[in-house]
CSV table of C-alpha atoms in Angstrom, one decimal:
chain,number,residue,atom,x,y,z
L,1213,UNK,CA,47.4,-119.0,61.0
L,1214,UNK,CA,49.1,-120.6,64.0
L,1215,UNK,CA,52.3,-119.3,64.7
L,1216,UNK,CA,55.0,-121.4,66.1
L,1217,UNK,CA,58.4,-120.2,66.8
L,1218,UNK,CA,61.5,-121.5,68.0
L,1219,UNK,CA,64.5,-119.7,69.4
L,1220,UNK,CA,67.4,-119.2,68.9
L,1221,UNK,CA,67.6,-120.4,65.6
L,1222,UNK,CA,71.5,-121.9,65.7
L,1223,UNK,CA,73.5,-122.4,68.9
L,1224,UNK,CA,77.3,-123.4,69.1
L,1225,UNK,CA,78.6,-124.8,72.1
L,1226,UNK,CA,81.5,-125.9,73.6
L,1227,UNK,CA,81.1,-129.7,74.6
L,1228,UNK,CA,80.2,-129.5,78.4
L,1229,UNK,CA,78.0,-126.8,78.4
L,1230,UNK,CA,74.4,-125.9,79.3
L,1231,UNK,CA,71.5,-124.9,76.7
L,1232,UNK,CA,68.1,-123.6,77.1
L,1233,UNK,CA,66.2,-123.6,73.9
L,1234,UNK,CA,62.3,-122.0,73.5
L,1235,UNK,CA,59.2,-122.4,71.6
L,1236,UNK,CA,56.8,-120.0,71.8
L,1237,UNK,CA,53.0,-120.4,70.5
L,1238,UNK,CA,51.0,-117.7,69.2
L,1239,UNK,CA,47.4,-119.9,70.2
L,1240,UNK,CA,46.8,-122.3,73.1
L,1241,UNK,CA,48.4,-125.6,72.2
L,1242,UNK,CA,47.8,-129.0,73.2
L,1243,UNK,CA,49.9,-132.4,72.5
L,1244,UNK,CA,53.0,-130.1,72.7
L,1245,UNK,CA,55.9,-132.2,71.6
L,1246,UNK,CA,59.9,-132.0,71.1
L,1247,UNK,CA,61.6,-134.2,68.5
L,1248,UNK,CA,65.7,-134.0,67.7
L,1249,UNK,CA,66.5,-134.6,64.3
L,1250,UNK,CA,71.0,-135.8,64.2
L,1251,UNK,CA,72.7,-134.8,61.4
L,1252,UNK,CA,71.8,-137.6,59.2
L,1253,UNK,CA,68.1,-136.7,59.2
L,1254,UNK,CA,67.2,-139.3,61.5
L,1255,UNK,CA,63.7,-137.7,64.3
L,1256,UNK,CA,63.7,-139.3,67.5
L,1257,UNK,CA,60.7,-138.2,69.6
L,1258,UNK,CA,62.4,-136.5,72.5
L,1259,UNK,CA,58.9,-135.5,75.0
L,1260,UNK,CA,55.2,-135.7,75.4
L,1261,UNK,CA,55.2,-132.3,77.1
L,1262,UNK,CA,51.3,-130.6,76.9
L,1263,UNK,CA,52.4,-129.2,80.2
L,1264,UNK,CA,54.6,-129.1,83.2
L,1265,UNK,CA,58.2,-131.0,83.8
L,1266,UNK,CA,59.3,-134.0,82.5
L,1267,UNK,CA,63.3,-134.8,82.4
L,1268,UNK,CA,64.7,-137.6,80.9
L,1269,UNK,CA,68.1,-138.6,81.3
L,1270,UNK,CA,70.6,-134.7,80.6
L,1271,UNK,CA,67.2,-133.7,78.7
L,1272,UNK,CA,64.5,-131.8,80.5
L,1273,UNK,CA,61.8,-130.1,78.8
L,1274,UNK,CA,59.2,-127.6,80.7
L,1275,UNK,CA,55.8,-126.4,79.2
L,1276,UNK,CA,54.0,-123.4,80.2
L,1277,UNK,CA,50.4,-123.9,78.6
L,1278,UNK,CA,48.7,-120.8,79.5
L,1279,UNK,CA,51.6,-118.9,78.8
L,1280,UNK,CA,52.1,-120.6,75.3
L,1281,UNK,CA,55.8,-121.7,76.1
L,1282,UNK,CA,58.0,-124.8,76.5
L,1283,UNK,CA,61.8,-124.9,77.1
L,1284,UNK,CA,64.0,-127.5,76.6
L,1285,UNK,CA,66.9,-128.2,78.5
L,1286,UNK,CA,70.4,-129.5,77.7
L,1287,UNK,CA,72.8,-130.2,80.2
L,1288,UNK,CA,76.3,-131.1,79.7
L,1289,UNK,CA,76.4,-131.3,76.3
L,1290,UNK,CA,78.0,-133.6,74.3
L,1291,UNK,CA,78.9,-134.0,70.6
L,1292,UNK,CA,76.0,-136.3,69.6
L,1293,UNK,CA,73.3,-134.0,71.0
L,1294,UNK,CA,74.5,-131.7,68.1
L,1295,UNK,CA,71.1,-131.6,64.9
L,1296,UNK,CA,68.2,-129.9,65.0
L,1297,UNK,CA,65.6,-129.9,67.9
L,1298,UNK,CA,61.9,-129.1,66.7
L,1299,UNK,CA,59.0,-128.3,68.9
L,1300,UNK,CA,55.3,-129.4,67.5
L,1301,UNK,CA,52.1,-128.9,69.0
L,1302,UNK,CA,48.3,-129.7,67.7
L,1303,UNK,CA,46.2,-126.5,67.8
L,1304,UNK,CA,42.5,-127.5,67.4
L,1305,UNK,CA,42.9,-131.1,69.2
L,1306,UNK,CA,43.4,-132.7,66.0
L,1307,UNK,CA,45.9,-134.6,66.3
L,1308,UNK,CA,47.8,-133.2,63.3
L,1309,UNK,CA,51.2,-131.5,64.6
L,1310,UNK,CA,52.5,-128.2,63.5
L,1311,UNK,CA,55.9,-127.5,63.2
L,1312,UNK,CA,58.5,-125.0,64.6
L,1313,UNK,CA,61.7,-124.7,61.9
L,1314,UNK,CA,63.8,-125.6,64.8
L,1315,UNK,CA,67.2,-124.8,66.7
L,1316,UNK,CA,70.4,-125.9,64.8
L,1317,UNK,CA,72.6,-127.0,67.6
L,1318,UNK,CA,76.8,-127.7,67.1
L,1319,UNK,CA,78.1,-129.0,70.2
L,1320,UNK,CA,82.1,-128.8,69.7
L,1321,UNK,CA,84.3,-131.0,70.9
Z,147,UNK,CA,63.3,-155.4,64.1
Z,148,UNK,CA,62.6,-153.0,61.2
Z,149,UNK,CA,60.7,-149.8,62.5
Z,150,UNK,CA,59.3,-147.5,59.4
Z,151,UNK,CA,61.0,-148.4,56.5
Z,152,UNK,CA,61.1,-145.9,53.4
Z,153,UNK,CA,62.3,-146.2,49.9
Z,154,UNK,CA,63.8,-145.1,47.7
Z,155,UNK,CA,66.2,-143.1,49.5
Z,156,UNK,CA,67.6,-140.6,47.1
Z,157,UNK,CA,65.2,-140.0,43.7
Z,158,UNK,CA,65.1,-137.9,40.8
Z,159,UNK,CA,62.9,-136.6,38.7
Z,160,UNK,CA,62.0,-135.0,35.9
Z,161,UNK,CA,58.7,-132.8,35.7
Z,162,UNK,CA,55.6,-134.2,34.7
Z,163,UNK,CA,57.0,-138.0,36.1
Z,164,UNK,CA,55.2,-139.6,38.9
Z,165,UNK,CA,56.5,-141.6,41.1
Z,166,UNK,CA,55.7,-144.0,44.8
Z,167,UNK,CA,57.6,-143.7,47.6
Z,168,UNK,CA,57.1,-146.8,49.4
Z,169,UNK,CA,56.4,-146.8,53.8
Z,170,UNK,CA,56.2,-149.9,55.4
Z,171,UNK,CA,56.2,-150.2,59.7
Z,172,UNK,CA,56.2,-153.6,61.0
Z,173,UNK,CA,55.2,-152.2,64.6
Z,174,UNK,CA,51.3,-153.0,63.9
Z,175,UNK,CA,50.7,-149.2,64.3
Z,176,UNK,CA,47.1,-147.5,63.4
Z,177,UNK,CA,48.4,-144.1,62.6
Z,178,UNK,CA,50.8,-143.8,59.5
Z,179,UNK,CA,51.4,-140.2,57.7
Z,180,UNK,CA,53.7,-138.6,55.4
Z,181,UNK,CA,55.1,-135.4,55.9
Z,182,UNK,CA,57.6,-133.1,53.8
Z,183,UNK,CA,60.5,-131.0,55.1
Z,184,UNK,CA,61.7,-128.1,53.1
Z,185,UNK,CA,65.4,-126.3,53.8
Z,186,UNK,CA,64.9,-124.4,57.3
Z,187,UNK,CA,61.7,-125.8,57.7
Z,188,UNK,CA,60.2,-128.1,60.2
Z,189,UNK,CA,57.7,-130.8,59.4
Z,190,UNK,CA,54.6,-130.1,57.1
Z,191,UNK,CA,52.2,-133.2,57.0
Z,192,UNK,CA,51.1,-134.0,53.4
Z,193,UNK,CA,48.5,-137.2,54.0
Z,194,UNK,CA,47.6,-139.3,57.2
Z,195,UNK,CA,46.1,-142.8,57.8
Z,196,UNK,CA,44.3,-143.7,61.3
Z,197,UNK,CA,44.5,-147.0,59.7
Z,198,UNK,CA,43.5,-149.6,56.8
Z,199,UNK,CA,40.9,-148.0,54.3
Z,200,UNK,CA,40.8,-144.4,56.3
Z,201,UNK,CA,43.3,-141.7,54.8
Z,202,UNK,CA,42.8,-138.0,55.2
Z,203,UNK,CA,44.4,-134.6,54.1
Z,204,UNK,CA,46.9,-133.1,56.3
Z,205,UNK,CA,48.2,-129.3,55.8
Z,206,UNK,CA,49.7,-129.7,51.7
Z,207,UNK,CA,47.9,-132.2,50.2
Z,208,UNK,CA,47.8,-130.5,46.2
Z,209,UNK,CA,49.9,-133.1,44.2
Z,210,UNK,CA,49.8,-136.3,46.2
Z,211,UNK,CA,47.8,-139.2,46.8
Z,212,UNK,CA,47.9,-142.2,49.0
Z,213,UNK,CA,45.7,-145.2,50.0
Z,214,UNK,CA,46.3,-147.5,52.8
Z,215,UNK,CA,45.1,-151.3,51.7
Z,216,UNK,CA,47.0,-153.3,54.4
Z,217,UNK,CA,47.7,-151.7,58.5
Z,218,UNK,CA,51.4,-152.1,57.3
Z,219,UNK,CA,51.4,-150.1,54.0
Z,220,UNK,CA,51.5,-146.4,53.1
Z,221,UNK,CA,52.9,-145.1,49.7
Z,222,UNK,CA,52.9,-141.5,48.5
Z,223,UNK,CA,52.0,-141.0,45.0
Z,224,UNK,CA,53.3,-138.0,43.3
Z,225,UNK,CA,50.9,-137.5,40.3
Z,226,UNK,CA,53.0,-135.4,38.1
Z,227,UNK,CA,56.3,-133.8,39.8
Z,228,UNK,CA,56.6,-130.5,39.9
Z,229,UNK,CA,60.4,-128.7,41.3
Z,230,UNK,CA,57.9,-127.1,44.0
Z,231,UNK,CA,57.6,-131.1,45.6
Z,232,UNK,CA,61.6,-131.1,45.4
Z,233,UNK,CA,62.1,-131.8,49.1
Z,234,UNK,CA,62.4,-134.3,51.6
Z,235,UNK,CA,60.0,-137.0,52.8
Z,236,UNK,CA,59.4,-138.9,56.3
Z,237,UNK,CA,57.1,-141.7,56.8
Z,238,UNK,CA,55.8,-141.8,60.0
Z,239,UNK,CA,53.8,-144.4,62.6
Z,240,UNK,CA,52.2,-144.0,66.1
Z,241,UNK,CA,49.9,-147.0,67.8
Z,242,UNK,CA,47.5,-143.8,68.3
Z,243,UNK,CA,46.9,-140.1,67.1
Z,244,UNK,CA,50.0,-138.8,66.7
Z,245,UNK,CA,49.3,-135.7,68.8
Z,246,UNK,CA,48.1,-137.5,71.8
Z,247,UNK,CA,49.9,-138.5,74.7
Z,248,UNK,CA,51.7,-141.7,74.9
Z,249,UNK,CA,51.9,-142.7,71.0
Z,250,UNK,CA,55.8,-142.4,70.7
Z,251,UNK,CA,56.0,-141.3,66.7
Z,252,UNK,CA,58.3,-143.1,64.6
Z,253,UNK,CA,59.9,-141.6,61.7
Z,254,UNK,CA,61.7,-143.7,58.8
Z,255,UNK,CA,65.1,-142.3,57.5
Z,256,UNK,CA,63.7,-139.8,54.8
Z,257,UNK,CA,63.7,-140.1,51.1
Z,258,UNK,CA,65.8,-137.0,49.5
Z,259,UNK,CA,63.6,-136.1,46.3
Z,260,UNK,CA,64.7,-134.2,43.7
Z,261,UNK,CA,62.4,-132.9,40.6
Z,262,UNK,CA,64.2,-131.1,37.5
């Protein structure tokens, strides 16, 4: 089946810092998507991102579609960005999302 | 202003008990689905709804049901527990498919089930 993997899979940081995280897709994907899950379970729907640059706020996210990538950036972290951030895409168009098992991210103060 | 709203929170049960959790969204969204997320795991979805009378297997449907009667309404039925559906559960809504661009999905807070 579709493959969909996320790296790294933790990532402690000092507060301040810069992070890249990946996902990598072992099929074409469309609908790409990255969600952030805090510490208390709550998702929030971070990006829409089936391709190219979007960047909201310290968050940017970048999707390579014929290269089956997308990277997230975080700049300047701060404590609250710490959770889990999940990438999602729907292979056969759909509309049903697979999951990555995320990036665990602790941002220290 | 209420968003997805999941209960119970916390549940246990023993084997062979079913059970509902409960989804309500007060957004007036089409799309509604259930997924299930397992230690280390990211989302699976269990059942979607593109809305009122149409529901639809998602990737681990074996051991749950749900109907959608009302745009509003989406319980999960658990026919008879089993420790394998020991996990947690997120209701979630979208005013369109929840792959497609522009539908913003929104999640409820989870409901942490346990099965013994």
């Amino acid at each position: 089946g579709i493959q969909v993997e996320q790296s790294p899979p933790d990532l402690i940081l000092q507060e301040g810092a810069n992070s890249t995280l990946r996902c990598n897709f072992s099929d074409s994907v469309n609908n790409l998507q990255w969600f952030h899950q805090n510490p208390w379970g709550q998702l929030i729907n971070l990006f829409y991102i089936p391709s190219g640059t979007k960047q909201n706020g310290r968050l940017s996210a970048t999707t390579v579609a014929t290269e089956r990538y997308s990277l997230l950036y975080i700049s300047s972290s701060q404590t609250t960005d710490s959770g889990v951030y999940f990438c999602a895409g729907d292979m056969d168009s759909n509309y049903q999302l697979i999951w990555g098992a995320g990036t665990k991210l602790i941002i220290k103060p | 202003n209420a968003g997805v709203t999941q209960t119970p929170k916390f549940q246990v049960l023993k084997t062979g008990q079913s059970m509902t959790l409960q989804c309500a969204q007060d957004m007036n969204h089409e799309y509604m689905s259930w997924y299930r997320q397992d230690p280390g795991m990211g989302l699976r979805l269990i059942h979607y709804s593109v809305g009122a009378g149409i529901t639809d297997q998602g990737e681990v449907p074996n051991g749950y049901n749900v109907s959608r009667s009302t745009t509003e309404d989406f319980p999960l039925r658990l026919l008879s527990a089993a420790p394998s559906q020991t996990s947690v559960y997120f209701c979630a809504s979208s005013y369109g498919p929840q792959g497609s661009s522009g539908n913003t999905i929104y999640f409820g807070e989870g409901s942490w089930l346990t099965v013994v």
